[in-house]
Tab-separated table of C-alpha atoms and ligand atoms in Angstrom:
chain	number	residue	atom	x	y	z
A	73	UNK	CA	0.000	0.000	0.000
A	74	UNK	CA	1.574	3.263	-1.116
A	75	UNK	CA	1.784	6.240	1.245
A	76	UNK	CA	0.575	4.508	4.359
A	77	UNK	CA	0.285	6.709	7.453
A	78	UNK	CA	1.835	5.640	10.735
A	79	UNK	CA	0.062	7.187	13.741
A	80	UNK	CA	1.938	7.261	17.028
A	81	UNK	CA	0.599	8.046	20.500
A	82	UNK	CA	3.681	7.820	22.695
A	83	UNK	CA	3.149	7.857	26.442
A	84	UNK	CA	5.306	7.434	29.518
A	85	UNK	CA	4.807	3.685	29.792
A	86	UNK	CA	3.339	2.622	26.461
A	87	UNK	CA	3.357	3.516	22.772
A	88	UNK	CA	0.122	3.013	20.874
A	89	UNK	CA	0.295	2.950	17.089
A	90	UNK	CA	-1.937	2.538	14.054
A	91	UNK	CA	-1.215	2.208	10.363
A	92	UNK	CA	-3.728	3.615	7.904
A	93	UNK	CA	-3.819	3.353	4.119
A	94	UNK	CA	-3.650	6.596	2.120
A	95	UNK	CA	-7.463	6.404	1.914
A	96	UNK	CA	-7.636	6.289	5.738
A	97	UNK	CA	-8.555	2.618	6.051
A	98	UNK	CA	-7.129	1.036	9.191
A	99	UNK	CA	-4.552	-1.645	8.238
A	100	UNK	CA	-2.875	-2.498	11.563
A	101	UNK	CA	-2.858	-1.224	15.108
A	102	UNK	CA	-1.140	-2.168	18.318
A	103	UNK	CA	0.844	-1.209	21.319
A	104	UNK	CA	4.179	-1.592	23.045
A	105	UNK	CA	3.376	-1.907	26.758
A	106	UNK	CA	5.555	-1.703	29.857
A	107	UNK	CA	8.372	0.011	27.964
A	108	UNK	CA	10.504	0.619	31.044
A	109	UNK	CA	9.810	-2.747	32.720
A	110	UNK	CA	9.447	-5.702	30.350
A	111	UNK	CA	8.201	-4.434	26.987
A	112	UNK	CA	5.727	-6.449	24.930
A	113	UNK	CA	4.888	-5.634	21.315
A	114	UNK	CA	1.355	-6.509	20.200
A	115	UNK	CA	0.144	-5.974	16.633
A	116	UNK	CA	-3.400	-6.562	15.389
A	117	UNK	CA	-4.703	-6.449	11.856
A	118	UNK	CA	-7.724	-4.520	10.571
A	119	UNK	CA	-10.082	-7.212	11.881
A	120	UNK	CA	-8.503	-6.847	15.353
A	121	UNK	CA	-6.919	-10.310	15.137
A	122	UNK	CA	-3.601	-10.538	16.908
A	123	UNK	CA	-0.766	-11.186	14.451
A	124	UNK	CA	2.271	-10.396	16.633
A	125	UNK	CA	2.854	-10.808	20.360
A	126	UNK	CA	6.523	-10.487	21.153
A	127	UNK	CA	8.476	-9.898	24.335
A	128	UNK	CA	11.264	-7.383	23.818
A	129	UNK	CA	14.577	-8.385	25.337
A	130	UNK	CA	15.497	-5.234	27.236
A	131	UNK	CA	13.540	-2.260	28.518
A	132	UNK	CA	13.616	1.269	27.089
A	133	UNK	CA	12.241	3.382	24.264
A	134	UNK	CA	15.010	2.761	21.738
A	135	UNK	CA	14.899	-1.019	21.664
A	136	UNK	CA	11.107	-1.127	21.934
A	137	UNK	CA	10.589	1.104	18.923
A	138	UNK	CA	13.422	-0.593	16.972
A	139	UNK	CA	11.652	-3.934	17.350
A	140	UNK	CA	8.496	-2.380	15.897
A	141	UNK	CA	10.490	-0.711	13.097
A	142	UNK	CA	12.066	-4.081	12.227
A	143	UNK	CA	8.583	-5.525	11.827
A	144	UNK	CA	7.619	-2.538	9.644
A	145	UNK	CA	10.656	-3.133	7.441
A	146	UNK	CA	9.713	-6.781	7.034
A	147	UNK	CA	6.326	-5.626	5.679
A	148	UNK	CA	7.935	-3.293	3.132
A	149	UNK	CA	6.094	-5.060	0.287
A	150	UNK	CA	2.674	-4.261	1.716
A	151	UNK	CA	3.283	-1.151	3.864
A	152	UNK	CA	5.031	1.704	2.077
A	153	UNK	CA	5.154	4.441	4.666
A	154	UNK	CA	4.484	7.942	3.329
A	155	UNK	CA	4.154	9.822	6.605
A	156	UNK	CA	3.949	9.627	10.382
A	157	UNK	CA	1.489	11.591	12.525
A	158	UNK	CA	1.962	12.117	16.240
A	159	UNK	CA	-0.229	13.004	19.151
A	160	UNK	CA	1.544	15.808	21.016
A	161	UNK	CA	-0.046	16.874	24.258
A	162	UNK	CA	0.927	20.554	24.520
A	163	UNK	CA	0.988	23.120	21.742
A	164	UNK	CA	1.132	26.048	24.183
A	165	UNK	CA	0.850	29.495	22.632
A	166	UNK	CA	3.031	28.317	19.736
A	167	UNK	CA	1.095	25.695	17.766
A	168	UNK	CA	-2.497	26.346	16.701
A	169	UNK	CA	-2.855	23.686	14.016
A	170	UNK	CA	-1.298	20.374	12.945
A	171	UNK	CA	2.292	21.166	12.041
A	172	UNK	CA	4.931	19.658	9.756
A	173	UNK	CA	7.831	18.642	11.981
A	174	UNK	CA	11.211	20.276	11.432
A	175	UNK	CA	14.202	20.712	13.766
A	176	UNK	CA	12.829	24.128	14.811
A	177	UNK	CA	9.425	22.624	15.547
A	178	UNK	CA	11.083	19.992	17.750
A	179	UNK	CA	12.914	22.746	19.689
A	180	UNK	CA	9.657	24.663	20.164
A	181	UNK	CA	7.914	21.498	21.371
A	182	UNK	CA	10.790	20.912	23.793
A	183	UNK	CA	10.269	24.387	25.242
A	184	UNK	CA	6.798	23.202	26.336
A	185	UNK	CA	8.067	20.172	28.307
A	186	UNK	CA	7.622	21.955	31.690
A	187	UNK	CA	3.907	22.342	30.854
A	188	UNK	CA	3.436	18.602	30.257
A	189	UNK	CA	6.405	16.940	31.957
A	190	UNK	CA	4.953	13.451	31.946
A	191	UNK	CA	3.751	13.426	28.338
A	192	UNK	CA	5.645	15.828	26.073
A	193	UNK	CA	9.153	14.260	26.480
A	194	UNK	CA	7.860	10.879	25.276
A	195	UNK	CA	5.960	12.408	22.358
A	196	UNK	CA	9.191	14.079	21.254
A	197	UNK	CA	11.335	10.971	21.842
A	198	UNK	CA	9.237	8.980	19.361
A	199	UNK	CA	9.472	11.781	16.783
A	200	UNK	CA	13.252	11.862	17.093
A	201	UNK	CA	13.568	8.094	16.799
A	202	UNK	CA	11.466	8.002	13.633
A	203	UNK	CA	13.523	10.856	12.193
A	204	UNK	CA	16.680	8.824	12.861
A	205	UNK	CA	15.307	5.611	11.378
A	206	UNK	CA	13.380	7.129	8.429
A	207	UNK	CA	15.123	10.489	7.777
A	208	UNK	CA	13.040	11.354	4.718
A	209	UNK	CA	9.633	10.521	6.163
A	210	UNK	CA	7.159	13.406	6.478
A	211	UNK	CA	6.213	13.805	10.145
A	212	UNK	CA	3.265	15.839	11.461
A	213	UNK	CA	2.454	16.849	15.037
A	214	UNK	CA	-1.197	17.102	16.130
A	215	UNK	CA	-1.739	18.935	19.404
A	216	UNK	CA	-4.275	18.198	22.131
A	217	UNK	CA	-4.615	21.915	22.844
A	218	UNK	CA	-5.579	23.036	19.321
A	219	UNK	CA	-9.331	22.335	19.464
A	220	UNK	CA	-9.831	24.754	22.361
A	221	UNK	CA	-8.598	27.895	20.628
A	222	UNK	CA	-12.211	28.863	19.825
A	223	UNK	CA	-12.848	29.638	23.498
A	224	UNK	CA	-13.632	33.201	24.555
A	225	UNK	CA	-10.798	34.934	26.377
A	226	UNK	CA	-12.686	34.771	29.695
A	227	UNK	CA	-12.714	30.968	29.594
A	228	UNK	CA	-8.943	30.921	29.203
A	229	UNK	CA	-8.024	33.294	32.029
A	230	UNK	CA	-6.818	32.505	35.527
A	231	UNK	CA	-7.539	35.233	38.076
A	232	UNK	CA	-3.839	36.041	38.452
A	233	UNK	CA	-1.839	39.228	37.801
A	234	UNK	CA	-1.883	40.327	34.186
A	235	UNK	CA	1.891	40.118	33.782
A	236	UNK	CA	1.649	36.336	34.364
A	237	UNK	CA	-1.252	36.004	31.941
A	238	UNK	CA	0.893	37.900	29.427
A	239	UNK	CA	3.495	35.173	29.865
A	240	UNK	CA	0.853	32.741	28.548
A	241	UNK	CA	-0.031	31.249	31.925
A	242	UNK	CA	-3.557	30.591	30.751
A	243	UNK	CA	-6.016	27.734	30.452
A	244	UNK	CA	-5.282	25.753	27.272
A	245	UNK	CA	-7.373	22.596	27.645
A	246	UNK	CA	-6.492	19.089	26.422
A	247	UNK	CA	-7.935	15.932	24.805
A	248	UNK	CA	-8.596	18.202	21.825
A	249	UNK	CA	-7.933	15.497	19.221
A	250	UNK	CA	-10.600	13.313	20.813
A	251	UNK	CA	-13.057	16.239	21.052
A	252	UNK	CA	-12.397	17.164	17.432
A	253	UNK	CA	-13.188	13.603	16.371
A	254	UNK	CA	-16.416	13.518	18.442
A	255	UNK	CA	-17.441	16.907	17.078
A	256	UNK	CA	-16.885	15.597	13.530
A	257	UNK	CA	-19.150	12.550	13.953
A	258	UNK	CA	-21.772	13.589	16.489
A	259	UNK	CA	-24.352	14.726	13.913
A	260	UNK	CA	-24.709	11.060	12.920
A	261	UNK	CA	-25.880	10.326	16.480
A	262	UNK	CA	-27.633	13.557	17.456
A	263	UNK	CA	-28.912	15.036	14.185
A	264	UNK	CA	-29.506	18.811	14.414
A	265	UNK	CA	-28.923	18.732	18.156
A	266	UNK	CA	-25.183	18.394	17.401
A	267	UNK	CA	-25.195	22.077	16.464
A	268	UNK	CA	-26.603	23.161	19.817
A	269	UNK	CA	-25.129	22.954	23.348
A	270	UNK	CA	-23.226	19.709	23.826
A	271	UNK	CA	-21.028	18.566	26.708
A	272	UNK	CA	-18.544	15.767	26.004
A	273	UNK	CA	-17.017	13.727	28.839
A	274	UNK	CA	-13.720	12.135	27.770
A	275	UNK	CA	-13.232	9.637	30.604
A	276	UNK	CA	-10.064	7.611	30.030
A	277	UNK	CA	-6.932	7.264	32.136
A	278	UNK	CA	-6.836	11.040	31.810
A	279	UNK	CA	-10.273	12.640	32.054
A	280	UNK	CA	-11.775	15.957	31.073
A	281	UNK	CA	-14.998	17.495	29.781
A	282	UNK	CA	-15.567	19.970	26.981
A	283	UNK	CA	-18.552	22.253	26.463
A	284	UNK	CA	-19.261	22.807	22.771
A	285	UNK	CA	-21.581	25.192	20.980
A	286	UNK	CA	-22.060	24.651	17.258
A	287	UNK	CA	-19.375	21.919	17.490
A	288	UNK	CA	-16.705	24.309	18.792
A	289	UNK	CA	-15.061	24.370	22.203
A	290	UNK	CA	-16.522	26.984	24.550
A	291	UNK	CA	-15.043	25.797	27.865
A	292	UNK	CA	-13.168	22.805	29.199
A	293	UNK	CA	-12.144	21.397	32.568
A	294	UNK	CA	-8.379	21.058	32.053
A	295	UNK	CA	-6.251	24.190	32.143
A	296	UNK	CA	-2.577	25.139	31.917
A	297	UNK	CA	-1.592	21.496	32.369
A	298	UNK	CA	-3.451	18.198	32.109
A	299	UNK	CA	-3.914	18.148	35.901
A	300	UNK	CA	-6.972	20.341	36.419
A	301	UNK	CA	-10.652	19.474	36.493
A	302	UNK	CA	-11.981	15.946	36.907
A	303	UNK	CA	-10.558	13.268	39.163
A	304	UNK	CA	-8.601	10.807	36.974
A	305	UNK	CA	-6.916	7.405	37.177
A	306	UNK	CA	-3.798	8.694	38.940
A	307	UNK	CA	-4.270	12.497	38.861
A	308	UNK	CA	-6.324	14.330	41.477
A	309	UNK	CA	-7.864	16.958	39.180
A	310	UNK	CA	-9.022	20.215	40.756
A	311	UNK	CA	-7.348	20.796	44.128
A	312	UNK	CA	-7.144	23.761	46.498
A	313	UNK	CA	-3.688	25.265	45.708
A	314	UNK	CA	-3.394	25.925	49.447
A	315	UNK	CA	-2.903	22.172	49.932
A	316	UNK	CA	0.252	22.358	47.821
A	317	UNK	CA	1.561	25.373	49.772
A	318	UNK	CA	0.927	23.498	52.998
A	319	UNK	CA	2.795	20.421	51.739
A	320	UNK	CA	5.745	22.590	50.692
A	321	UNK	CA	5.907	24.809	53.750
A	322	UNK	CA	4.949	22.436	56.561
A	323	UNK	CA	5.903	19.011	55.209
A	324	UNK	CA	8.862	20.146	53.059
A	325	UNK	CA	7.658	18.470	49.880
A	326	UNK	CA	9.891	19.313	46.910
A	327	UNK	CA	8.582	20.235	43.466
A	328	UNK	CA	9.344	16.739	42.172
A	329	UNK	CA	7.567	15.042	45.100
A	330	UNK	CA	4.528	17.219	44.429
A	331	UNK	CA	4.716	16.426	40.717
A	332	UNK	CA	4.775	12.710	41.487
A	333	UNK	CA	1.873	13.108	43.935
A	334	UNK	CA	-0.268	15.037	41.454
A	335	UNK	CA	0.445	12.970	38.330
A	336	UNK	CA	1.049	9.436	39.645
A	337	UNK	CA	-0.215	8.870	43.146
A	338	UNK	CA	-3.633	10.528	43.317
A	339	UNK	CA	-7.000	10.026	41.643
A	340	UNK	CA	-8.696	6.609	41.712
A	341	UNK	CA	-5.399	4.986	42.674
A	342	UNK	CA	-4.670	7.371	45.540
A	343	UNK	CA	-8.154	7.356	47.050
A	344	UNK	CA	-8.653	3.587	46.788
A	345	UNK	CA	-5.060	2.538	47.463
A	346	UNK	CA	-5.921	-0.373	45.136
A	347	UNK	CA	-5.916	0.522	41.457
A	348	UNK	CA	-6.427	3.248	38.859
A	349	UNK	CA	-8.515	0.866	36.765
A	350	UNK	CA	-12.293	1.293	36.964
A	351	UNK	CA	-12.818	-2.412	36.123
A	352	UNK	CA	-10.862	-3.492	39.164
A	353	UNK	CA	-12.509	-0.953	41.468
A	354	UNK	CA	-16.090	-1.644	40.413
A	355	UNK	CA	-15.609	-5.380	40.960
A	356	UNK	CA	-13.974	-4.909	44.374
A	357	UNK	CA	-15.884	-5.141	47.649
A	358	UNK	CA	-13.366	-2.938	49.457
A	359	UNK	CA	-15.121	0.207	50.799
A	360	UNK	CA	-12.205	2.363	49.621
A	361	UNK	CA	-12.698	1.123	46.048
A	362	UNK	CA	-16.336	2.175	46.327
A	363	UNK	CA	-15.376	5.563	47.783
A	364	UNK	CA	-12.953	6.199	44.894
A	365	UNK	CA	-15.658	5.452	42.293
A	366	UNK	CA	-18.239	7.566	44.168
A	367	UNK	CA	-15.817	10.504	44.357
A	368	UNK	CA	-14.961	10.151	40.651
A	369	UNK	CA	-18.666	10.327	39.729
A	370	UNK	CA	-19.509	13.097	42.205
A	371	UNK	CA	-16.679	15.245	40.897
A	372	UNK	CA	-17.637	14.518	37.269
A	373	UNK	CA	-21.212	15.632	37.985
A	374	UNK	CA	-19.967	18.870	39.612
A	375	UNK	CA	-17.804	19.677	36.583
A	376	UNK	CA	-20.710	18.909	34.239
A	377	UNK	CA	-22.834	21.413	36.197
A	378	UNK	CA	-20.112	24.013	35.875
A	379	UNK	CA	-19.919	23.546	32.096
A	380	UNK	CA	-23.717	23.907	31.884
A	381	UNK	CA	-23.214	27.388	33.354
A	382	UNK	CA	-20.564	28.163	30.709
A	383	UNK	CA	-22.979	27.027	27.957
A	384	UNK	CA	-26.123	28.486	29.555
A	385	UNK	CA	-27.734	25.046	29.404
A	386	UNK	CA	-27.149	21.733	27.698
A	387	UNK	CA	-28.960	19.768	24.997
A	388	UNK	CA	-26.794	16.659	24.762
A	389	UNK	CA	-24.269	14.915	26.990
A	390	UNK	CA	-21.763	12.511	25.385
A	391	UNK	CA	-19.572	9.887	27.064
A	392	UNK	CA	-16.380	8.735	25.382
A	393	UNK	CA	-12.923	7.070	25.980
A	394	UNK	CA	-12.114	3.902	27.982
A	395	UNK	CA	-14.360	4.537	30.995
A	396	UNK	CA	-17.008	6.586	29.178
A	397	UNK	CA	-17.438	3.970	26.439
A	398	UNK	CA	-17.353	0.888	28.663
A	399	UNK	CA	-18.443	1.533	32.230
A	400	UNK	CA	-22.234	1.478	32.511
A	401	UNK	CA	-21.888	1.805	36.297
A	402	UNK	CA	-19.898	5.032	36.105
A	403	UNK	CA	-22.235	6.515	33.465
A	404	UNK	CA	-25.261	5.705	35.636
A	405	UNK	CA	-23.711	7.103	38.805
A	406	UNK	CA	-22.805	10.364	37.046
A	407	UNK	CA	-26.222	10.714	35.381
A	408	UNK	CA	-28.057	9.928	38.631
A	409	UNK	CA	-26.412	13.046	40.091
A	410	UNK	CA	-27.710	15.130	37.175
A	411	UNK	CA	-31.441	14.485	37.440
A	412	UNK	CA	-31.852	18.158	38.462
A	413	UNK	CA	-30.985	18.973	34.824
A	414	UNK	CA	-33.752	16.692	33.593
A	415	UNK	CA	-31.335	13.886	32.667
A	416	UNK	CA	-32.942	10.462	32.812
A	417	UNK	CA	-31.184	7.409	31.470
A	418	UNK	CA	-32.657	4.153	30.228
A	419	UNK	CA	-31.001	1.474	32.373
A	420	UNK	CA	-31.294	-1.227	29.728
A	421	UNK	CA	-29.796	0.908	26.956
A	422	UNK	CA	-27.004	1.963	29.314
A	423	UNK	CA	-26.312	-1.606	30.386
A	424	UNK	CA	-26.114	-2.674	26.739
A	425	UNK	CA	-23.689	0.143	25.843
A	426	UNK	CA	-26.119	1.484	23.240
A	427	UNK	CA	-25.382	4.752	21.441
A	428	UNK	CA	-28.323	6.645	22.928
A	429	UNK	CA	-28.722	5.800	26.609
A	430	UNK	CA	-31.202	8.484	27.681
A	431	UNK	CA	-34.847	7.732	28.315
A	432	UNK	CA	-37.301	9.233	25.823
A	433	UNK	CA	-38.501	11.602	28.585
A	434	UNK	CA	-35.008	12.892	29.315
A	435	UNK	CA	-34.602	16.647	28.742
A	436	UNK	CA	-31.007	16.042	27.639
A	437	UNK	CA	-29.959	13.382	25.118
A	438	UNK	CA	-27.270	11.174	26.629
A	439	UNK	CA	-25.042	9.419	24.158
A	440	UNK	CA	-22.046	7.040	24.062
A	441	UNK	CA	-19.705	7.651	21.107
A	442	UNK	CA	-16.398	5.780	20.697
A	443	UNK	CA	-13.554	8.186	20.123
A	444	UNK	CA	-10.937	7.697	17.391
A	445	UNK	CA	-7.980	10.001	17.961
A	446	UNK	CA	-5.817	7.920	15.624
A	447	UNK	CA	-8.104	8.500	12.631
A	448	UNK	CA	-8.155	12.243	13.352
A	449	UNK	CA	-4.343	12.318	13.431
A	450	UNK	CA	-4.133	10.296	10.194
A	451	UNK	CA	-6.510	12.768	8.478
A	452	UNK	CA	-4.472	15.779	9.585
A	453	UNK	CA	-1.231	14.061	8.603
A	454	UNK	CA	-2.617	13.464	5.115
A	455	UNK	CA	-3.779	17.061	4.797
A	456	UNK	CA	-0.609	18.756	6.083
A	457	UNK	CA	1.537	19.718	3.095
A	458	UNK	CA	5.317	19.389	2.956
B	637	ADP	P1	-5.777	6.052	27.538
B	637	ADP	O1	-6.035	6.003	26.058
B	637	ADP	O2	-5.580	7.425	28.086
B	637	ADP	O3	-4.771	5.056	28.022
B	637	ADP	P2	-8.366	4.858	27.738
B	637	ADP	O4	-9.299	5.792	27.059
B	637	ADP	O5	-7.975	3.614	27.002
B	637	ADP	O6	-7.105	5.635	28.259
B	637	ADP	O7	-9.020	4.451	29.144
B	637	ADP	C1	-8.365	3.584	30.018
B	637	ADP	C2	-9.253	3.321	31.219
B	637	ADP	O8	-10.555	2.916	30.789
B	637	ADP	C3	-8.754	2.169	32.086
B	637	ADP	O9	-7.846	2.609	33.052
B	637	ADP	C4	-10.026	1.650	32.717
B	637	ADP	O10	-10.241	2.359	33.926
B	637	ADP	C5	-11.120	2.047	31.754
B	637	ADP	N1	-11.715	0.898	31.047
B	637	ADP	C6	-11.277	0.282	29.938
B	637	ADP	N2	-12.089	-0.749	29.596
B	637	ADP	C7	-13.069	-0.776	30.527
B	637	ADP	C8	-14.233	-1.590	30.741
B	637	ADP	N3	-14.542	-2.597	29.913
B	637	ADP	N4	-15.017	-1.291	31.778
B	637	ADP	C9	-14.715	-0.282	32.612
B	637	ADP	N5	-13.649	0.527	32.471
B	637	ADP	C10	-12.841	0.286	31.441
């Protein structure tokens, strides 16, 4: 297949990848898990059948990706790579659209590492490795912040001195590639309602919500970094900044201890002390597992209420990503806290993971739409000219 597109979503412990044909048909997809422990490469074909499952001899990014590249080279007869598209978490006040990657672009992306310390370095590492292995391959960066640039200035401001705002310490918002995909397909589920006031809940290992009007971002729950807003798998979401001052001043926490606390030790994992995985927590009988799930849903409902204020109402509420697409329990618990808005879900439809899960008497349509960030990245990679 000529001009296939390799899509890479490189994280701190795993690299997810997809290969699309030039006409955007999925050919292969897979993952390298546990990169810094004992990496395993898994590759599935377009029918989701596993075709490769291989343990990689030693840990680390370089060897993990090289093993995948070796497989790609072996497929040279069927996969002729034309480009690679990357998910990059932070575009800051530099990148406002998908961007062809050059050495200068890499330097600019590196300048944003402090704003996404646990994501951006890995995104860049994968870009550099592909550049080394395939020096002539077109590479495109797609940013999670881009979708939110339609927000009014007020939605982007922190109430801090203007000189800091002028240094671009503002609310950017994330999960934009997922929101852009949902916004591009939601008419098929919602009809004309897609053009009205819609709130999308992206509930994955990271979690956020986005309020959209006429399919454009109006407000979102994440801010300067991917820490704000909803409770997540390992991140606490919104927290009184006074807690952090207290930890620094009275308990002598350093910046790196606080970073580890906020990004890796909080959220569902921190509250339960058991796991960051909703599947494990909802099947546990431990009261702390229950408390973690209850807090997750309570906080999600509060944030949904706040976005209703930003939108002056809501016509449709969409769940997406790992938890949003799969956990009927979490969807029900969140919606049961939103009956004051007139939300009423149909338990059977919810249990069966149907697309529309609201009852016919619900004042707000509640929908489950699978996200597809990879397809969005492949589209942008195709469209970005060299
Ligand atoms: P990411 O892409 O950021 O890694 P995902 O969108 O894949 O995250 O979401 C991962 C999370 O989704 C898991 O940590 C787990 O909590 C949840 N999840 C995945 N599958 C299920 C399921 N069948 N039921 C409940 N939760 C699920």
